[in-house]
Amino acid sequence: MQTKRFRLRYDKATGLLLISPWLIGFALFKLIPILASLGFSFTDFHMLEPDNINFIGLDNYVRLLQDEAIPYLILATLSTIIWIIPLQLGASILLAALLNSPRLKARTLTRTLFFLPSIIPSVAIAFMWLGFLDPGTGWLNRFILMPLGLDGFNGIYSDAAVAILIGISSLWAIGPGMLIMLAAMQGISHEILEAAKMDGAGPLVSFFFVTIPMITPAIFFSLIINLIALFGGVILLDRGNTFSNGSSPFDGYISFWMFDRWDIGYAATLAWVFLLIVLIVILLLFSTSRRWVYYPDRE
Amino acid sequence: MEEKELYNPRSTAKTLLVTGVTAFFLILFLSPFAFMVSTSLKDDDQITALGAPIWPARVATYEYNGAELEAFTVPLNSCEGSEDSNDNKTLAIVKKGLRESTFIDPDNRERGEFVCAVAWRSLERPWQFSATLDNFKETWSLIDYPNLLWNTTMYAIVSTIGVLFSCTLVAYGFSRFDFPGRDLLFIVLIATIFLPAFVTVIPTYTFFQKIGWVGTWLPILVPTFFANAFDVFLLRQYFMTIPRALDEAASIDGASRFRILWSVILPQSYPALLAITVFHIVYAWNDYFGPLIYLSTNRDAWPISVALSTFNGIYGSDPALIQAGALMALVLPLLLFIFAQRFFVRGIVITGVDK
């Protein structure tokens, strides 16, 4: 009754004024740069010859199509995605399930410790792992592989080793994903789990057919966040990208043309093509989400 | 129901199983930390020595006639005067020889020097726990740690102020005011999260280069005052949960729009504001990409992340120094997380679940 009698007017001008920092920032640091990138991609802009910029049409795009590194980069990105993302999602669901179990002792402490690696500088992490995996002085050979009777792991710079390194490091960053899964699991009402139990569902059946479907929104969110992280975008708890050594081979390649060769025109072309690939992947994911993500509001 | 289960032996077994499995994962998960701490406390001799233990240790030594003698584990039956014994004993070596060496027994010095027919190189050595802080001291002086700490702290403080200030205003606008195109603009804001960094970095870098900002902190600090999608999203979600009736009550009492933000909304949003603060301090502390591209030419302005990776490139052959340096870089985020972990958890849950 009272709210009917008095309605606070939230006027338009103040609203626009309030969001103006973002609007200006968006224009200056996002929109104009994106368009400028597009513009650069049609030129032979080189950092060392800033006064000599020529419009070269689609030459950069033709060059990209003929670039032998591109199919390799796409393949490398895809192969990373194919095994890293399921690994991260699976591990964060498993850990969340363990942490959600009322049978676990010292739950808060355990949660804290699992989250810990997610806040460490990635530079420190990279060198910590390199040391851990070092064939001579690291612990992996001495305390894990050798006692199991396996051959020591030799070159830390072999392709397989780098892939394993990226895999373990990405597992180490699942803290935020794990918390989101955990919060989603804690949000499932007890009635639903009780009802499943009444119907004779065991713990495993109830986990796969009740818990998992109920937390699909959290899974979807984590999937998107993990993908963006691999694509070199902004992530939830950004620990700073190690950039050219990062898990996105595409980023490394763009960085090479930008900061090693100063070939801005070609770097911008690569960045734009990469942007399109990312947008297509994200749109595809969103369009399939209606089929498998549970939205309680729609019922 | 729960209480009944407490006395069920099967339930105890399950508790053990769940806790055991979790503890196993936890040990695997934290072993690199243990490696880091342990390595940073070792002295150089131990890192290269064969058969050295994983914990920081040093070979035991004994003082004898003014000299430091190294200890070895010697099978007593090889020594003169104790051929019948089957035991091994820790002895200090006085004179090293190829096939036989002279030892003393540190526990029984009266026995004097005696000869054992062993090749000392093949003997096991007794390791004693011994941690050294020398690696930290050395790293501290080599990388000019106080200066790095100052640069990084300033970056964290200034950018966190920028983020808090701008994101609060923008989130207030999006959560309370009805202006044309608001919902579309909000979708655009969220969509910026998906942009790969490079598509915007290339022109902005070129632009900052042109106006002479490369080599200064400005390209990194100034954009933080123009709000960012994640923090605006988090704050807006939080502001939406505060009932508008409270705003209206304050307005009846004569409060302006900004007064409402300051006196009604902000005091209630401290969990979200603290979450953003801790996220952003950690982000700034760990940020590598921005400082690397904009500050690589200006050594004095480096934050700890950039300095650390350069340092590691130079001292790559010294694992103890590298691990000490890495440990020094992560101390602050670690402490912050331990004290503010409640807000980390809250912030992530608000972003991820309460959509």
XYZ file of C-alpha atoms in Angstrom:
654
model
C 0.000 0.000 0.000
C 2.697 2.354 1.027
C 4.831 1.600 -2.010
C 1.805 2.346 -4.187
C 1.393 5.778 -2.699
C 5.024 6.728 -3.075
C 7.136 5.638 -6.004
C 10.724 6.704 -6.161
C 11.545 8.138 -9.556
C 14.758 6.711 -10.932
C 15.358 9.258 -13.619
C 16.994 8.473 -16.935
C 19.615 11.183 -16.899
C 21.094 10.105 -13.546
C 21.089 6.487 -14.699
C 23.037 7.297 -17.840
C 25.396 9.501 -15.850
C 26.057 6.636 -13.440
C 26.921 4.133 -16.139
C 28.936 6.687 -18.116
C 32.319 5.476 -16.777
C 31.590 2.103 -18.326
C 30.132 3.593 -21.513
C 33.216 5.758 -22.048
C 35.544 2.893 -21.123
C 33.667 0.565 -23.447
C 34.000 2.986 -26.331
C 37.665 3.790 -25.641
C 39.044 0.406 -24.662
C 36.736 -2.069 -26.414
C 34.626 -0.770 -29.290
C 37.073 1.608 -30.951
C 40.010 -0.837 -30.556
C 37.962 -3.681 -32.065
C 37.065 -1.532 -35.064
C 40.645 -0.262 -35.256
C 41.860 -3.881 -35.305
C 39.528 -4.538 -38.190
C 40.881 -1.456 -39.931
C 44.519 -2.450 -39.309
C 43.842 -5.874 -40.762
C 43.417 -4.318 -44.213
C 46.736 -2.460 -44.039
C 50.452 -3.170 -43.918
C 50.819 -1.213 -40.657
C 54.245 -1.908 -39.164
C 55.375 -0.523 -35.799
C 58.741 0.581 -37.177
C 57.197 2.453 -40.110
C 54.209 4.226 -38.558
C 54.163 6.889 -41.267
C 54.000 4.473 -44.126
C 50.649 2.693 -43.903
C 49.065 1.395 -47.075
C 45.669 -0.114 -47.688
C 46.353 -3.609 -48.987
C 42.821 -4.995 -49.151
C 42.476 -8.632 -48.271
C 46.179 -9.454 -48.620
C 46.545 -10.218 -44.916
C 43.590 -12.607 -45.067
C 45.044 -14.353 -48.106
C 48.323 -14.612 -46.232
C 46.490 -16.108 -43.247
C 44.853 -18.740 -45.455
C 48.275 -19.703 -46.804
C 49.959 -19.607 -43.390
C 51.000 -23.148 -42.579
C 50.962 -22.426 -38.844
C 47.196 -21.782 -38.781
C 45.864 -25.359 -39.221
C 48.383 -26.474 -36.615
C 47.207 -23.758 -34.179
C 43.548 -24.622 -34.664
C 44.328 -28.286 -34.127
C 46.415 -27.509 -31.041
C 43.676 -25.314 -29.582
C 41.024 -27.955 -30.250
C 43.102 -30.766 -28.808
C 43.750 -28.728 -25.671
C 40.045 -27.981 -25.336
C 39.060 -31.590 -25.889
C 40.984 -32.911 -22.970
C 41.483 -29.953 -20.620
C 37.852 -28.875 -20.339
C 36.405 -32.316 -19.477
C 39.309 -32.825 -17.082
C 38.598 -29.530 -15.300
C 34.842 -30.056 -15.209
C 35.151 -33.665 -14.058
C 37.643 -32.819 -11.352
C 35.649 -29.867 -10.059
C 32.438 -31.948 -9.909
C 34.266 -34.782 -8.147
C 35.856 -32.454 -5.600
C 32.594 -30.592 -5.049
C 30.829 -33.924 -4.442
C 33.462 -34.926 -1.914
C 33.270 -31.544 -0.184
C 29.490 -31.717 -0.190
C 29.493 -35.067 1.581
C 28.351 -34.751 5.202
C 30.745 -37.558 5.989
C 33.818 -35.490 5.241
C 35.703 -34.218 8.265
C 37.143 -30.677 8.358
C 35.175 -29.502 5.322
C 35.996 -25.805 5.511
C 39.710 -26.453 5.887
C 39.658 -28.900 2.979
C 37.791 -26.434 0.788
C 40.301 -23.711 1.641
C 43.260 -25.937 0.804
C 41.815 -27.029 -2.542
C 41.151 -23.418 -3.440
C 44.606 -22.229 -2.442
C 46.476 -22.825 -5.744
C 43.890 -20.707 -7.585
C 45.201 -17.464 -6.123
C 48.905 -17.926 -6.767
C 50.718 -15.875 -9.435
C 50.917 -17.908 -12.620
C 54.576 -16.986 -12.974
C 55.300 -18.586 -9.606
C 53.193 -21.597 -10.590
C 55.021 -22.094 -13.855
C 58.399 -22.185 -12.140
C 57.137 -24.283 -9.284
C 55.949 -26.920 -11.764
C 59.116 -26.774 -13.818
C 61.063 -27.442 -10.630
C 58.689 -30.198 -9.537
C 59.029 -31.967 -12.890
C 62.772 -31.448 -13.287
C 64.319 -34.807 -14.252
C 67.300 -34.393 -11.911
C 66.152 -32.517 -8.842
C 62.336 -32.574 -9.068
C 60.013 -34.751 -7.035
C 57.961 -36.311 -9.825
C 60.667 -38.762 -10.857
C 62.046 -39.416 -7.399
C 58.887 -39.841 -5.389
C 56.108 -40.677 -7.801
C 57.364 -42.352 -10.985
C 60.445 -44.250 -9.737
C 58.713 -45.830 -6.705
C 55.953 -47.022 -9.042
C 58.626 -48.728 -11.105
C 58.098 -46.412 -14.068
C 60.833 -44.938 -16.159
C 61.753 -41.437 -15.182
C 60.339 -38.651 -17.206
C 63.121 -37.109 -19.196
C 62.769 -33.957 -21.176
C 60.516 -31.409 -19.518
C 60.368 -29.635 -22.841
C 58.992 -32.465 -24.963
C 55.518 -31.954 -26.451
C 53.920 -34.624 -24.294
C 55.498 -33.162 -21.195
C 54.224 -29.684 -22.021
C 50.728 -31.105 -22.547
C 50.894 -32.864 -19.179
C 52.181 -29.682 -17.568
C 49.273 -27.668 -18.975
C 46.885 -30.388 -17.831
C 48.134 -30.460 -14.255
C 48.365 -26.691 -14.045
C 44.806 -26.328 -15.283
C 43.654 -28.818 -12.655
C 45.364 -26.654 -10.120
C 43.171 -23.710 -11.066
C 39.799 -25.362 -10.576
C 39.121 -23.591 -7.271
C 36.438 -21.197 -8.550
C 34.785 -23.904 -10.678
C 34.724 -26.251 -7.704
C 33.103 -23.609 -5.490
C 30.418 -22.913 -8.069
C 29.618 -26.633 -8.363
C 29.606 -26.939 -4.587
C 27.229 -24.005 -4.131
C 24.939 -25.479 -6.798
C 24.948 -28.867 -5.051
C 24.154 -27.229 -1.737
C 21.258 -25.478 -3.424
C 19.504 -28.733 -4.355
C 16.518 -29.142 -2.086
C 16.498 -32.068 0.292
C 12.985 -33.072 -0.778
C 14.189 -33.974 -4.252
C 17.032 -36.126 -2.943
C 14.707 -37.709 -0.357
C 12.127 -38.444 -3.052
C 14.784 -40.152 -5.165
C 15.816 -42.215 -2.146
C 12.188 -43.227 -1.524
C 11.962 -44.400 -5.101
C 14.889 -46.683 -4.425
C 17.728 -44.705 -5.973
C 21.149 -45.546 -4.541
C 23.776 -42.880 -3.989
C 25.309 -43.330 -7.453
C 21.996 -43.301 -9.320
C 20.873 -40.284 -7.371
C 24.193 -38.526 -8.099
C 24.050 -39.112 -11.852
C 20.319 -38.693 -12.376
C 19.400 -36.060 -9.806
C 22.468 -34.102 -8.702
C 24.172 -33.768 -12.097
C 21.042 -32.628 -13.993
C 20.237 -30.166 -11.203
C 23.663 -28.533 -11.369
C 23.766 -28.193 -15.176
C 23.560 -24.374 -14.926
C 26.762 -24.395 -12.855
C 28.369 -26.831 -15.302
C 27.420 -24.581 -18.200
C 28.807 -21.514 -16.436
C 32.090 -23.301 -15.657
C 32.303 -24.582 -19.215
C 32.031 -21.039 -20.570
C 34.513 -19.654 -18.038
C 37.042 -22.416 -18.736
C 36.703 -21.920 -22.490
C 37.253 -18.186 -22.181
C 40.301 -18.835 -20.020
C 41.731 -21.128 -22.704
C 40.942 -18.550 -25.377
C 42.864 -15.928 -23.417
C 39.879 -13.824 -22.374
C 39.079 -12.335 -18.992
C 38.562 -15.054 -16.432
C 36.810 -15.170 -13.110
C 39.857 -15.071 -10.930
C 42.555 -13.974 -13.285
C 46.008 -14.858 -12.093
C 47.619 -13.109 -14.998
C 48.204 -14.811 -18.295
C 51.649 -16.176 -18.860
C 50.899 -15.012 -22.351
C 53.105 -16.628 -24.947
C 53.613 -19.663 -22.710
C 49.915 -19.744 -21.946
C 47.606 -22.570 -22.797
C 46.257 -20.752 -25.851
C 48.571 -21.428 -28.806
C 46.689 -18.841 -30.847
C 47.529 -16.087 -28.356
C 51.164 -17.043 -28.483
C 51.166 -16.740 -32.264
C 49.450 -13.347 -32.281
C 51.874 -12.162 -29.619
C 54.772 -13.285 -31.782
C 53.639 -11.187 -34.770
C 52.761 -8.236 -32.561
C 55.670 -7.976 -30.149
C 58.491 -9.858 -31.887
C 57.913 -8.826 -35.484
C 55.919 -5.617 -34.879
C 53.729 -6.600 -37.847
C 50.576 -4.954 -36.562
C 48.558 -5.488 -39.746
C 48.968 -9.248 -39.701
C 48.613 -9.497 -35.900
C 45.298 -7.621 -36.145
C 44.121 -9.979 -38.890
C 44.937 -12.985 -36.724
C 43.215 -11.382 -33.730
C 40.063 -10.714 -35.725
C 39.873 -14.227 -37.122
C 40.426 -15.549 -33.617
C 37.651 -13.291 -32.310
C 35.272 -14.722 -34.908
C 36.215 -18.299 -33.978
C 35.625 -17.567 -30.284
C 32.266 -15.911 -30.998
C 31.133 -18.856 -33.120
C 32.101 -21.358 -30.425
C 30.355 -19.352 -27.687
C 27.201 -18.876 -29.789
C 27.098 -22.594 -30.622
C 27.376 -23.430 -26.932
C 24.618 -21.033 -25.985
C 22.355 -22.371 -28.707
C 22.786 -25.958 -27.508
C 22.404 -24.965 -23.859
C 18.595 -24.996 -24.019
C 18.685 -28.715 -24.679
C 20.748 -29.750 -21.687
C 20.842 -26.983 -19.114
C 18.143 -27.040 -16.465
C 16.364 -23.689 -16.066
C 13.952 -23.819 -13.133
C 12.219 -20.599 -14.262
C 10.912 -22.188 -17.432
C 8.790 -24.768 -15.666
C 18.039 -39.704 10.935
C 21.586 -38.366 10.981
C 22.037 -39.324 14.615
C 20.979 -42.887 13.980
C 23.642 -43.166 11.299
C 26.347 -42.098 13.697
C 26.326 -45.471 15.431
C 26.195 -47.484 12.255
C 29.554 -49.217 11.638
C 29.014 -49.031 7.861
C 28.630 -45.325 8.188
C 31.935 -45.002 10.031
C 33.581 -46.937 7.231
C 32.076 -44.543 4.700
C 33.289 -41.533 6.665
C 36.775 -43.006 6.652
C 36.540 -43.722 2.931
C 35.351 -40.225 1.988
C 37.848 -38.494 4.251
C 40.643 -40.811 3.115
C 39.980 -40.267 -0.598
C 39.792 -36.505 -0.057
C 42.998 -36.521 1.974
C 44.738 -38.480 -0.787
C 43.722 -35.912 -3.425
C 44.704 -33.122 -1.085
C 48.209 -34.522 -0.596
C 48.672 -34.866 -4.379
C 47.285 -31.373 -4.821
C 49.572 -29.748 -2.285
C 52.765 -31.697 -2.983
C 54.142 -29.025 -5.359
C 53.800 -26.536 -2.496
C 55.725 -28.854 -0.249
C 58.348 -29.148 -2.973
C 58.583 -25.390 -3.217
C 58.904 -24.746 0.511
C 61.328 -27.604 0.995
C 63.545 -26.645 -1.949
C 63.671 -23.004 -0.909
C 65.103 -24.024 2.479
C 67.853 -26.269 1.104
C 71.467 -25.321 0.654
C 73.190 -25.832 -2.690
C 75.118 -28.939 -1.616
C 71.977 -30.862 -0.880
C 70.260 -30.152 -4.187
C 73.010 -31.790 -6.201
C 73.868 -34.553 -3.689
C 72.728 -38.077 -4.532
C 70.581 -39.826 -1.975
C 69.721 -36.603 -0.185
C 66.357 -36.607 1.601
C 63.389 -34.509 0.447
C 63.340 -32.351 3.529
C 65.977 -29.632 3.927
C 68.943 -31.337 5.473
C 72.665 -31.304 5.812
C 75.121 -34.114 6.431
C 75.908 -34.353 10.115
C 79.386 -33.119 11.060
C 81.418 -33.522 14.217
C 84.122 -31.396 15.687
C 87.414 -33.190 16.308
C 90.740 -31.533 17.100
C 89.510 -28.260 15.674
C 88.278 -29.719 12.353
C 84.763 -30.369 11.067
C 84.463 -34.037 10.201
C 81.759 -35.439 7.899
C 79.674 -38.330 9.156
C 79.095 -41.631 7.336
C 77.119 -44.748 8.131
C 79.707 -47.521 8.421
C 79.138 -51.289 8.773
C 81.103 -52.037 11.958
C 82.326 -55.474 10.841
C 84.713 -53.776 8.420
C 86.480 -51.920 11.230
C 89.455 -53.097 13.261
C 88.480 -54.066 16.782
C 84.779 -54.704 16.032
C 84.833 -57.408 13.340
C 82.128 -59.443 15.138
C 79.480 -56.734 15.132
C 76.726 -56.779 12.516
C 75.546 -53.250 13.255
C 75.909 -50.052 11.249
C 77.071 -46.978 13.084
C 77.450 -43.289 12.372
C 81.156 -42.506 12.381
C 83.051 -39.335 11.567
C 85.752 -39.612 8.947
C 89.235 -38.373 9.905
C 91.276 -39.431 6.906
C 89.757 -40.455 3.581
C 91.407 -43.303 1.711
C 90.592 -45.217 -1.430
C 90.073 -48.677 0.130
C 90.231 -47.901 3.830
C 89.654 -44.792 5.840
C 90.300 -43.603 9.376
C 87.290 -42.861 11.554
C 86.403 -41.845 15.080
C 83.259 -42.770 16.952
C 81.549 -39.499 17.976
C 79.716 -41.264 20.817
C 82.828 -42.950 22.134
C 85.716 -40.630 21.518
C 87.975 -42.455 23.988
C 88.226 -45.272 21.528
C 90.375 -42.994 19.371
C 91.040 -43.255 15.662
C 90.603 -46.590 13.974
C 90.665 -47.876 10.430
C 87.724 -49.402 8.557
C 88.162 -51.242 5.272
C 85.424 -49.482 3.325
C 85.300 -47.294 0.223
C 83.974 -44.075 1.753
C 82.373 -42.912 -1.481
C 79.938 -45.798 -1.457
C 78.836 -45.263 2.150
C 75.416 -43.898 3.067
C 75.382 -40.579 4.831
C 73.264 -39.659 7.841
C 71.245 -36.518 7.029
C 70.201 -34.101 9.737
C 67.332 -31.656 9.425
C 68.756 -28.235 8.670
C 66.929 -25.372 7.020
C 68.641 -22.299 5.677
C 67.151 -18.890 4.991
C 70.103 -17.900 2.828
C 68.123 -18.382 -0.378
C 65.577 -15.811 0.746
C 68.260 -13.348 1.744
C 70.019 -13.797 -1.566
C 66.817 -13.427 -3.611
C 65.819 -10.377 -1.565
C 69.014 -8.568 -2.478
C 69.298 -9.849 -6.058
C 65.868 -8.701 -7.239
C 65.539 -5.521 -5.162
C 62.501 -6.958 -3.475
C 61.503 -3.828 -1.466
C 61.167 -1.813 -4.679
C 59.131 -4.561 -6.377
C 56.924 -4.822 -3.325
C 56.324 -1.079 -3.404
C 55.476 -1.071 -7.154
C 53.149 -4.032 -6.859
C 51.424 -2.681 -3.752
C 50.848 0.693 -5.374
C 49.411 -0.988 -8.458
C 47.101 -3.085 -6.291
C 45.909 -0.125 -4.211
C 45.359 2.402 -7.019
C 43.656 -0.058 -9.358
C 41.460 -1.460 -6.595
C 40.283 2.045 -5.743
C 39.550 2.625 -9.435
C 37.607 -0.608 -9.751
C 35.584 -0.088 -6.571
C 34.705 3.484 -7.417
C 33.723 2.989 -11.047
C 32.035 -0.403 -10.695
C 29.885 0.762 -7.769
C 28.512 3.689 -9.768
C 27.906 1.613 -12.890
C 26.293 -1.244 -10.965
C 24.048 1.248 -9.139
C 22.973 2.663 -12.486
C 22.220 -0.761 -13.950
C 20.408 -2.060 -10.876
C 18.174 0.896 -10.037
C 17.613 3.270 -12.954
C 15.327 2.795 -15.935
C 17.015 4.412 -18.883
C 16.430 3.542 -22.534
C 18.428 0.570 -23.782
C 19.461 -0.501 -20.298
C 18.957 -4.229 -20.801
C 20.688 -4.205 -24.170
C 23.647 -2.296 -22.709
C 23.859 -4.806 -19.887
C 24.050 -7.660 -22.403
C 26.807 -5.760 -24.244
C 28.637 -5.375 -20.934
C 28.451 -9.132 -20.263
C 29.497 -9.895 -23.848
C 32.764 -8.009 -23.360
C 33.819 -10.859 -21.064
C 34.075 -13.098 -24.127
C 36.444 -10.845 -26.064
C 39.896 -12.368 -26.543
C 42.473 -9.951 -25.172
C 44.458 -9.389 -28.364
C 41.747 -7.911 -30.522
C 41.733 -4.880 -28.194
C 45.374 -4.960 -27.081
C 46.851 -4.394 -30.554
C 45.251 -0.960 -31.205
C 45.401 0.200 -27.570
C 49.093 -0.669 -27.384
C 49.700 1.200 -30.626
C 47.742 4.174 -29.302
C 49.517 4.287 -25.917
C 52.818 3.993 -27.764
C 51.902 7.022 -29.841
C 50.967 9.231 -26.888
C 54.092 8.162 -24.981
C 52.442 6.160 -22.207
C 54.350 2.929 -22.899
C 56.963 2.572 -20.169
C 54.661 4.107 -17.537
C 51.927 2.673 -15.319
C 49.226 4.828 -16.954
C 48.011 2.299 -19.594
C 47.477 -0.228 -16.809
C 45.970 2.047 -14.145
C 43.755 4.411 -16.140
C 41.411 1.742 -17.619
C 40.609 0.440 -14.119
C 38.686 3.683 -13.508
C 36.284 2.819 -16.343
C 34.624 -0.249 -14.775
C 34.901 -3.875 -15.878
C 32.273 -6.440 -16.714
C 32.898 -9.030 -13.992
C 32.832 -6.673 -11.049
C 29.870 -4.667 -12.352
C 27.989 -7.924 -12.837
C 28.814 -9.135 -9.339
C 27.821 -5.837 -7.688
C 24.670 -5.432 -9.750
C 23.525 -8.942 -8.780
C 24.102 -8.037 -5.163
C 22.362 -4.643 -5.363
C 19.317 -6.307 -6.948
C 18.794 -8.338 -3.776
C 18.426 -5.182 -1.664
C 14.708 -4.252 -1.561
C 13.757 -1.039 -3.346
C 11.440 -0.257 -0.431
C 14.531 0.700 1.557
C 15.539 3.241 -1.098
C 12.045 4.634 -1.030
C 11.973 4.953 2.724
C 15.271 6.861 2.616
C 13.942 9.042 -0.163
C 10.869 9.982 1.912
C 13.328 11.113 4.575
C 14.805 13.428 1.977
C 17.857 11.458 0.833
C 19.233 12.134 -2.638
C 20.110 9.360 -5.123
C 23.762 9.466 -4.103
C 22.856 9.592 -0.439
C 20.799 6.418 -0.950
C 23.780 4.703 -2.579
C 26.122 5.806 0.193
C 23.892 5.276 3.232
C 21.505 2.499 2.194
C 23.030 0.333 -0.501
C 26.754 0.371 0.238
C 26.519 -0.510 3.945
C 24.451 -3.561 3.025
C 26.738 -4.637 0.207
C 29.948 -4.934 2.137
C 30.323 -8.688 1.403
C 30.231 -8.014 -2.345
C 32.492 -4.967 -2.052
C 35.009 -6.923 0.003
C 34.842 -9.796 -2.483
C 35.725 -7.392 -5.296
C 38.497 -5.854 -3.223
C 40.192 -9.157 -2.476
C 39.701 -10.430 -6.047
C 41.184 -7.298 -7.445
C 44.168 -7.125 -5.107
C 45.002 -10.709 -6.031
C 44.478 -9.929 -9.714
C 46.757 -6.897 -9.572
C 49.360 -8.818 -7.622
C 49.422 -11.624 -10.161
C 48.936 -9.560 -13.302
C 51.722 -10.320 -15.742
C 50.386 -9.565 -19.189
C 49.733 -5.818 -18.775
C 52.955 -4.897 -16.951
C 54.963 -7.125 -19.308
C 53.901 -5.362 -22.487
C 53.741 -1.812 -21.139
C 56.635 -1.761 -18.674
C 59.243 -4.085 -20.146
C 61.461 -1.130 -21.035
C 61.234 0.501 -17.600
C 63.000 -1.775 -15.125
C 62.440 0.463 -12.101
C 58.680 0.280 -12.451
C 58.436 -3.515 -12.650
C 56.003 -5.343 -10.440
C 56.986 -8.596 -8.827
C 55.503 -10.873 -11.525
C 57.590 -9.455 -14.363
C 60.742 -9.248 -12.248
C 60.304 -12.823 -11.073
C 60.141 -14.291 -14.554
C 63.247 -12.362 -15.604
C 65.003 -13.423 -12.407
C 64.097 -17.042 -13.106
C 65.526 -16.745 -16.576
C 68.860 -15.577 -15.154
C 69.142 -17.968 -12.212
C 67.541 -20.943 -13.930
C 70.288 -23.288 -12.768
C 69.659 -22.600 -9.087
C 66.385 -24.299 -8.072
C 66.603 -23.141 -4.447
C 66.741 -19.465 -5.452
C 63.896 -19.843 -7.922
C 61.624 -21.515 -5.429
C 62.502 -18.916 -2.787
C 61.627 -16.142 -5.233
C 58.346 -17.787 -6.210
C 57.465 -18.241 -2.554
C 58.163 -14.567 -1.859
C 55.857 -13.616 -4.725
C 52.931 -15.629 -3.420
C 53.101 -14.780 0.265
C 50.773 -11.791 0.085
C 47.961 -13.350 -1.986
C 48.195 -16.390 0.239
C 47.845 -14.402 3.463
C 45.045 -12.330 1.988
C 43.225 -15.478 0.977
C 43.627 -17.099 4.383
C 42.213 -14.049 6.171
C 39.514 -13.181 3.642
C 38.564 -16.591 2.273
C 34.933 -16.094 3.328
C 34.673 -13.201 0.857
C 36.409 -15.073 -1.938
C 33.878 -17.861 -1.593
C 30.962 -15.443 -1.396
C 32.074 -13.485 -4.448
C 32.495 -16.552 -6.607
C 29.151 -17.951 -5.541
C 27.380 -14.653 -6.322
C 28.881 -14.567 -9.824
C 28.412 -18.217 -10.618
C 25.106 -19.221 -9.120
C 22.798 -16.336 -8.280
C 22.211 -15.366 -11.877
